[in-house]
Tab-separated table of C-alpha atoms in Angstrom:
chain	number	residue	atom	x	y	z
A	249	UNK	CA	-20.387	31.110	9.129
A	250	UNK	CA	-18.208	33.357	10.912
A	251	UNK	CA	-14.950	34.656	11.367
A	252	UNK	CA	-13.870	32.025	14.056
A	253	UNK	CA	-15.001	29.077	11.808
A	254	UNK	CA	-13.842	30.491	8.194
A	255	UNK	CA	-10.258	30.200	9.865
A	256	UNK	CA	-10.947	26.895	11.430
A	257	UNK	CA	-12.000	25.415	8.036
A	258	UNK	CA	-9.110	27.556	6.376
A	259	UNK	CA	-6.988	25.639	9.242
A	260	UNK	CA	-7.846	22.065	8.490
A	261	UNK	CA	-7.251	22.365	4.762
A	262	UNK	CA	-4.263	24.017	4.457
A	263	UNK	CA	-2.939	21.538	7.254
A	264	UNK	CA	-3.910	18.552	5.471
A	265	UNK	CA	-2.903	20.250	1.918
A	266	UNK	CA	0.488	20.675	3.358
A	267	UNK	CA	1.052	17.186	4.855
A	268	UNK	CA	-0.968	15.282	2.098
A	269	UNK	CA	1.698	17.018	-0.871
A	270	UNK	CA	4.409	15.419	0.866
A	271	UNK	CA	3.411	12.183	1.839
A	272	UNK	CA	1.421	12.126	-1.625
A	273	UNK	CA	5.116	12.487	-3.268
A	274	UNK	CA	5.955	9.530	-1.336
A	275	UNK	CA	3.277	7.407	-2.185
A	276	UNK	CA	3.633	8.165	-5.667
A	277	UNK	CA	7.368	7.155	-5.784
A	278	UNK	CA	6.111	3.781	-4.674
A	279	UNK	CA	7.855	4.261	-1.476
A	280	UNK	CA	6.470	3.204	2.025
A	281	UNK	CA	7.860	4.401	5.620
A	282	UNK	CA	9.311	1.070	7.343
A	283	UNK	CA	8.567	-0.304	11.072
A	284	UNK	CA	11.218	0.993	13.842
A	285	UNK	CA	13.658	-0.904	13.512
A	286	UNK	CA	13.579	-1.587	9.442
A	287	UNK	CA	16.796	-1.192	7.000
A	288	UNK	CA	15.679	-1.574	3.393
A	289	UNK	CA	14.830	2.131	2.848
A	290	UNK	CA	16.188	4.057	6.248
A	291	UNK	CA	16.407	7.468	4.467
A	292	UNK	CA	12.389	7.627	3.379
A	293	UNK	CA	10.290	9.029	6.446
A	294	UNK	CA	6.902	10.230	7.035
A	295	UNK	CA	8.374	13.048	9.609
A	296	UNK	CA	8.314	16.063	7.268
A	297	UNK	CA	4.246	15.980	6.646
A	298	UNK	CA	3.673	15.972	10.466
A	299	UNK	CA	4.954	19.998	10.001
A	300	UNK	CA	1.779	20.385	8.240
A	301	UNK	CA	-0.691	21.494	11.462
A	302	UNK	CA	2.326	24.104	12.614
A	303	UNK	CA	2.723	25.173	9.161
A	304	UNK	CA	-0.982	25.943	8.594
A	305	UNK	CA	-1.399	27.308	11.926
A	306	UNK	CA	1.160	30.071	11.138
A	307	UNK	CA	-0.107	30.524	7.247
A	308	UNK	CA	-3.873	30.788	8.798
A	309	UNK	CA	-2.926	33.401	11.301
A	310	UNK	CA	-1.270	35.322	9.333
A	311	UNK	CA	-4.075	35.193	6.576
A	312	UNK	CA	-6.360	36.457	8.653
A	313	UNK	CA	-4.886	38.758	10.742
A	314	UNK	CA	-1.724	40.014	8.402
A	315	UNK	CA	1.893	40.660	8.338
A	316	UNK	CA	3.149	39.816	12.174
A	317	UNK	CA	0.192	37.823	12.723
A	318	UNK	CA	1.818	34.256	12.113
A	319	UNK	CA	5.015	35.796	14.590
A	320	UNK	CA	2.587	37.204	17.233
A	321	UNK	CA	0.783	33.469	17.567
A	322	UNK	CA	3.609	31.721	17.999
A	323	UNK	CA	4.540	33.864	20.584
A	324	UNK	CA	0.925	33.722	22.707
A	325	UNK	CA	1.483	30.035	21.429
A	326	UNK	CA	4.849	29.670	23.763
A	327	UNK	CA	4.243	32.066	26.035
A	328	UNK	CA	2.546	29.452	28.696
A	329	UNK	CA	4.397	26.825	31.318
A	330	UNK	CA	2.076	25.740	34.488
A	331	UNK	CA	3.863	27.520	38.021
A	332	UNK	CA	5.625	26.241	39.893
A	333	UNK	CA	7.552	24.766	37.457
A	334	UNK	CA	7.509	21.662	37.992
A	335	UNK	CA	4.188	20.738	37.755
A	336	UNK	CA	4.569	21.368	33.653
A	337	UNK	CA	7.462	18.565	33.776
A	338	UNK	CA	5.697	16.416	35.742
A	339	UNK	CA	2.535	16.926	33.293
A	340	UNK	CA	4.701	16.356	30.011
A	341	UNK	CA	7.036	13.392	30.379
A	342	UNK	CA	4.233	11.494	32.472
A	343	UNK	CA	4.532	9.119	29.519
A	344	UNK	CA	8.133	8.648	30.024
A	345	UNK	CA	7.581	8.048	34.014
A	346	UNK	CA	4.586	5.439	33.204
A	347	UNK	CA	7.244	3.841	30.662
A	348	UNK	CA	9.864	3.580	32.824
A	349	UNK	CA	7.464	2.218	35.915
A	350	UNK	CA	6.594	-0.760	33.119
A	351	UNK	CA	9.848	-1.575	32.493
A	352	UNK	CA	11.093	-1.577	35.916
A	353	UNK	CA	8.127	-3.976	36.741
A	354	UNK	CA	8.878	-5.679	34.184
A	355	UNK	CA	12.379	-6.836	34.748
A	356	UNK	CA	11.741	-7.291	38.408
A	357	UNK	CA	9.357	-10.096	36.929
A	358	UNK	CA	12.407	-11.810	35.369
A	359	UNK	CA	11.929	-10.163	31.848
A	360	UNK	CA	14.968	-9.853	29.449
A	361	UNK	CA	14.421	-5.826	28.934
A	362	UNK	CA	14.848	-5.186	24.840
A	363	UNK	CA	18.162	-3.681	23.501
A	364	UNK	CA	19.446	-0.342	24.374
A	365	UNK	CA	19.242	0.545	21.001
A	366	UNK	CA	15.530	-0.603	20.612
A	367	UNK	CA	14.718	2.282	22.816
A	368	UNK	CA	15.548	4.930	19.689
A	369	UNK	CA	14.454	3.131	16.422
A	370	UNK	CA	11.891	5.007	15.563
A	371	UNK	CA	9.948	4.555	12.238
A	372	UNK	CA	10.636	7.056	9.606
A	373	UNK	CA	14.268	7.909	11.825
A	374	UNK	CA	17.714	6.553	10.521
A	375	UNK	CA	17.949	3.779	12.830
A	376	UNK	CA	22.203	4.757	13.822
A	377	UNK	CA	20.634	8.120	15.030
A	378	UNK	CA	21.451	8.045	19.210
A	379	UNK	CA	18.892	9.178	21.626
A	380	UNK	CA	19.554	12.427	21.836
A	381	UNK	CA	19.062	13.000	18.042
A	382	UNK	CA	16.046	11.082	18.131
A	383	UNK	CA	14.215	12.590	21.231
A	384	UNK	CA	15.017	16.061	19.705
A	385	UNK	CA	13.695	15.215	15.885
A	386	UNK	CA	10.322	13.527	17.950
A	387	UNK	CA	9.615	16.059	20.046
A	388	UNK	CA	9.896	19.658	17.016
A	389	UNK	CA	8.614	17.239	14.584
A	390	UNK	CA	6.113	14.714	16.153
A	391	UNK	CA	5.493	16.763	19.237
A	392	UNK	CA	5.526	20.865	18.097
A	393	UNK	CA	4.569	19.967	14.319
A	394	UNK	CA	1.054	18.554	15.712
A	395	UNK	CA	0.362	19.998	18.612
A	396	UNK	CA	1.226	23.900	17.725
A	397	UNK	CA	-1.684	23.182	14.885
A	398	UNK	CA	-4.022	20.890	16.387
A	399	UNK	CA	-4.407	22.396	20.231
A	400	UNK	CA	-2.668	25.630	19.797
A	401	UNK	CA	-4.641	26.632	16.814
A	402	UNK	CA	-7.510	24.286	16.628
A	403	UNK	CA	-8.486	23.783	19.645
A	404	UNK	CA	-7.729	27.411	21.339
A	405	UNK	CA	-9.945	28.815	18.451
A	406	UNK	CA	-13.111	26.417	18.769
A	407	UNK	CA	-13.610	26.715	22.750
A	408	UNK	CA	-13.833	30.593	21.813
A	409	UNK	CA	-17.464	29.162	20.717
A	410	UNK	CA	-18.087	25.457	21.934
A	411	UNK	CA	-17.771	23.335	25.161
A	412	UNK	CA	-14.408	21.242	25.713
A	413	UNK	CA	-16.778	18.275	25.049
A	414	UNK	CA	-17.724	19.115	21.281
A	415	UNK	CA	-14.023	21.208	20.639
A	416	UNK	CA	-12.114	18.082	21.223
A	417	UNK	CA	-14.950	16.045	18.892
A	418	UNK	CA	-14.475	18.794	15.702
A	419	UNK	CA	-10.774	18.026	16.607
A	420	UNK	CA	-10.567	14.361	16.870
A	421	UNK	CA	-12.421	14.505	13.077
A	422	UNK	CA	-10.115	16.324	11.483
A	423	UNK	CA	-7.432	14.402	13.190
A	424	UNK	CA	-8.356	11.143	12.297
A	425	UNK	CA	-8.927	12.335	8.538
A	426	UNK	CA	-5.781	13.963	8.212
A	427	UNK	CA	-4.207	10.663	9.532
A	428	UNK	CA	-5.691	9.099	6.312
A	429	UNK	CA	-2.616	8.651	3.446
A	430	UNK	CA	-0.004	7.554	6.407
A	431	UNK	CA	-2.093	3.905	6.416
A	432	UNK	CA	-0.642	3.710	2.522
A	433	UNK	CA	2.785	5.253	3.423
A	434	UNK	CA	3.564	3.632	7.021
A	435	UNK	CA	4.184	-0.164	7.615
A	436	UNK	CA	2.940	0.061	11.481
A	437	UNK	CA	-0.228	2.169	10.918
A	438	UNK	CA	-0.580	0.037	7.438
A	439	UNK	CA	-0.856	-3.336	9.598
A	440	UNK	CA	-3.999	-1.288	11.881
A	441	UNK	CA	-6.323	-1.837	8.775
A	442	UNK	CA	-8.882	-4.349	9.407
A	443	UNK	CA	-10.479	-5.021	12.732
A	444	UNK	CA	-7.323	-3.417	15.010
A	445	UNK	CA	-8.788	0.371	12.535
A	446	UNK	CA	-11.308	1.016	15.441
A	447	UNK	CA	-9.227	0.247	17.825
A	448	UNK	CA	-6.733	3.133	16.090
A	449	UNK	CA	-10.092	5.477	16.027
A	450	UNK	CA	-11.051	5.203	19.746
A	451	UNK	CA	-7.397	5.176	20.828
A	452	UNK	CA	-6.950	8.500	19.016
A	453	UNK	CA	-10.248	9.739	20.271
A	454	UNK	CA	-9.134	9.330	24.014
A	455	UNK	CA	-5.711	11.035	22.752
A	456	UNK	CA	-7.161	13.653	21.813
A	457	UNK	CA	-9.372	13.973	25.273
A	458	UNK	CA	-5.724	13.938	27.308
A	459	UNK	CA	-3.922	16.193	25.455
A	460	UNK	CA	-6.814	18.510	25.515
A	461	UNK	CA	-7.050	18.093	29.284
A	462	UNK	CA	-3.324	18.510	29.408
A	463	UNK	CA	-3.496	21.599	27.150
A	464	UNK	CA	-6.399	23.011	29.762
A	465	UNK	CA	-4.293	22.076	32.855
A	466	UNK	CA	-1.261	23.564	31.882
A	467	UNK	CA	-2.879	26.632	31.297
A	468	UNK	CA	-2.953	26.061	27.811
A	469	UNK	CA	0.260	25.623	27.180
A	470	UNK	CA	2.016	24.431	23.865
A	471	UNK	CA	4.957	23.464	24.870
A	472	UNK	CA	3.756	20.903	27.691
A	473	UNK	CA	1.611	19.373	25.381
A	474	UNK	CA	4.058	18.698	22.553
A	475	UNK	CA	6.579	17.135	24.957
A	476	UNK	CA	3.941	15.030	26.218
A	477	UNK	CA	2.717	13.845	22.608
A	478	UNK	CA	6.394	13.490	21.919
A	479	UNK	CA	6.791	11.276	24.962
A	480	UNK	CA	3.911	9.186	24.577
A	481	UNK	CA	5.047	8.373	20.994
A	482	UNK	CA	8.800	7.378	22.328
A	483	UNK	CA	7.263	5.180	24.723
A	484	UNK	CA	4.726	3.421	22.444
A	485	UNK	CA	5.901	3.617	18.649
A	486	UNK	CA	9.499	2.499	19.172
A	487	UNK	CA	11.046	-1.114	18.437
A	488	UNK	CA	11.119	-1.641	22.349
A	489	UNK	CA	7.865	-0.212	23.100
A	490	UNK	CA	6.060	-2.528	20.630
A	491	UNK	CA	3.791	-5.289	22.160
A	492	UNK	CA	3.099	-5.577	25.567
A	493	UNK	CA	4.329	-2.095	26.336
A	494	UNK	CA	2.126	-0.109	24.020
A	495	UNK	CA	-0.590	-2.384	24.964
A	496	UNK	CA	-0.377	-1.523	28.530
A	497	UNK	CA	0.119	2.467	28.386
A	498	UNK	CA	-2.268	3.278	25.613
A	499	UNK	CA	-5.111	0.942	27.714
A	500	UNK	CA	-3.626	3.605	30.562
A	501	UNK	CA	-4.535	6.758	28.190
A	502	UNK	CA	-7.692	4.972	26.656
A	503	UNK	CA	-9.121	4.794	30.278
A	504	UNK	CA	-8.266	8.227	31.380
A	505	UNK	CA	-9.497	9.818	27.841
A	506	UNK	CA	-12.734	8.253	28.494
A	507	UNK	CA	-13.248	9.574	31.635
A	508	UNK	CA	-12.491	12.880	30.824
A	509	UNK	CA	-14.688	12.259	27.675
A	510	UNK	CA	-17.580	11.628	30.484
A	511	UNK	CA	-16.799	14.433	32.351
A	512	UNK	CA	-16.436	16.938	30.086
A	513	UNK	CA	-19.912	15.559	28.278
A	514	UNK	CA	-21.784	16.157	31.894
A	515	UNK	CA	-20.119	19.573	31.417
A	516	UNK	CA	-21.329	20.463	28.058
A	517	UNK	CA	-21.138	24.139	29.212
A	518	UNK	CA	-18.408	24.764	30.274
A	519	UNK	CA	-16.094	26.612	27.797
């Protein structure tokens, strides 16, 4: 085993130590992360653990390479945005612009659109929060706390050694596993258990294909990925994105993860 691998195993178990103690705490409480939207227990939230990847990243850098270690990756980390511009924008709220396509179709149909409000109850957020508290606390928490660990770490330090093809594989594993206590602590990802689970597995698997596509694009860039993680998950995991809507733009990312999948597997050596 060398170097490179030591830290990615290092990696993957402090990130999963960090997240598991805190939603571990929860579950132990006996208390559970409602559905957007819920009011019983609006203060307990799942958003803290998703820190863990960032967290370990930094903690695994600087184990390995020592004091200013953990600063100097998360400035090579944030150092990247695609020229011109624009191109990174377009790249990172594409979620937001197929949303918003959706819902225009949608109402042109003769739809009643959901609530205004619907748009920023988001599970594990206090559902009075506006949208600009909510888009902020999605995109550091959801968005940075993931994707700083999972393709700014993870992913950066396995294509030092493997193809894009098996990188985003080792990734999607330890993704899915560190996904595992949030089906005991999280009333939407609880209700996936049963025949919808492999529908979770493959979804995430194609997830994992576009942001590592997106990550390659934008010139590996940290920041473009975690605002498009952050605005896939506003799209799909709120109270007005339930249904129809999530059904529609994760088939949209399924489709174009499994394509890239292909590609990249026809690739195999390509770095």
């Amino acid at each position: 085993m060398n170097e490179r691998q030591r830290r990615a195993w290092v990696f993957v178990g402090c990130a999963m130590g960090l997240s598991w103690s805190y939603w571990g705490v929860l579950l132990a409480l006996g208390l559970r992360v409602e559905a957007a939207g819920g009011a019983d227990h609006p203060w307990v939230t799942h958003l803290p653990g998703l820190l863990g990847p960032a967290l370990a990243a930094v903690v695994t850098a600087r184990c390995f390479g020592g004091p200013g270690a953990g600063a100097a990756f998360l400035r090579r980390a944030w150092a990247h945005w695609p020229r011109p511009a624009w191109r990174g924008w377009v790249m990172a709220l594409s979620p937001l612009g197929m949303g918003a396509a959706l819902w225009c179709a949608w109402s042109l149909a003769g739809q009643p659109l959901p609530q205004s409000s619907a748009f920023w109850h988001f599970p594990g957020l206090p559902a009075q929060w506006g949208p600009w508290a909510v888009t902020l606390a999605v995109v550091l928490v959801n968005g940075v706390g993931e994707e700083l660990g999972w393709r700014g770490y993870l992913t950066e330090l396995l294509l030092q050694d493997h193809s894009r093809w098996a990188t985003t594989w080792w990734v999607v594993l330890a993704w899915m596993l560190w996904h595992l206590p949030l089906f005991w602590l999280n009333e939407s990802m609880a209700a996936l258990v049963g025949p919808m689970l492999l529908g979770w597995a493959l979804g995430l698997a194609c997830g994992a294909f576009v942001l590592a596509q997106v990550y390659v694009w934008s010139g590996r860039s940290v920041a473009v990925v975690a605002i498009w993680h952050a605005a896939y998950n506003l799209v799909v995991a709120t109270e007005a994105g339930h249904g129809t809507m999530a059904a529609v733009v994760s088939s949209g990312v399924m489709g174009w993860g499994c394509v890239t999948a292909l590609r990249w597997w026809q690739q195999r050596d390509v770095p």
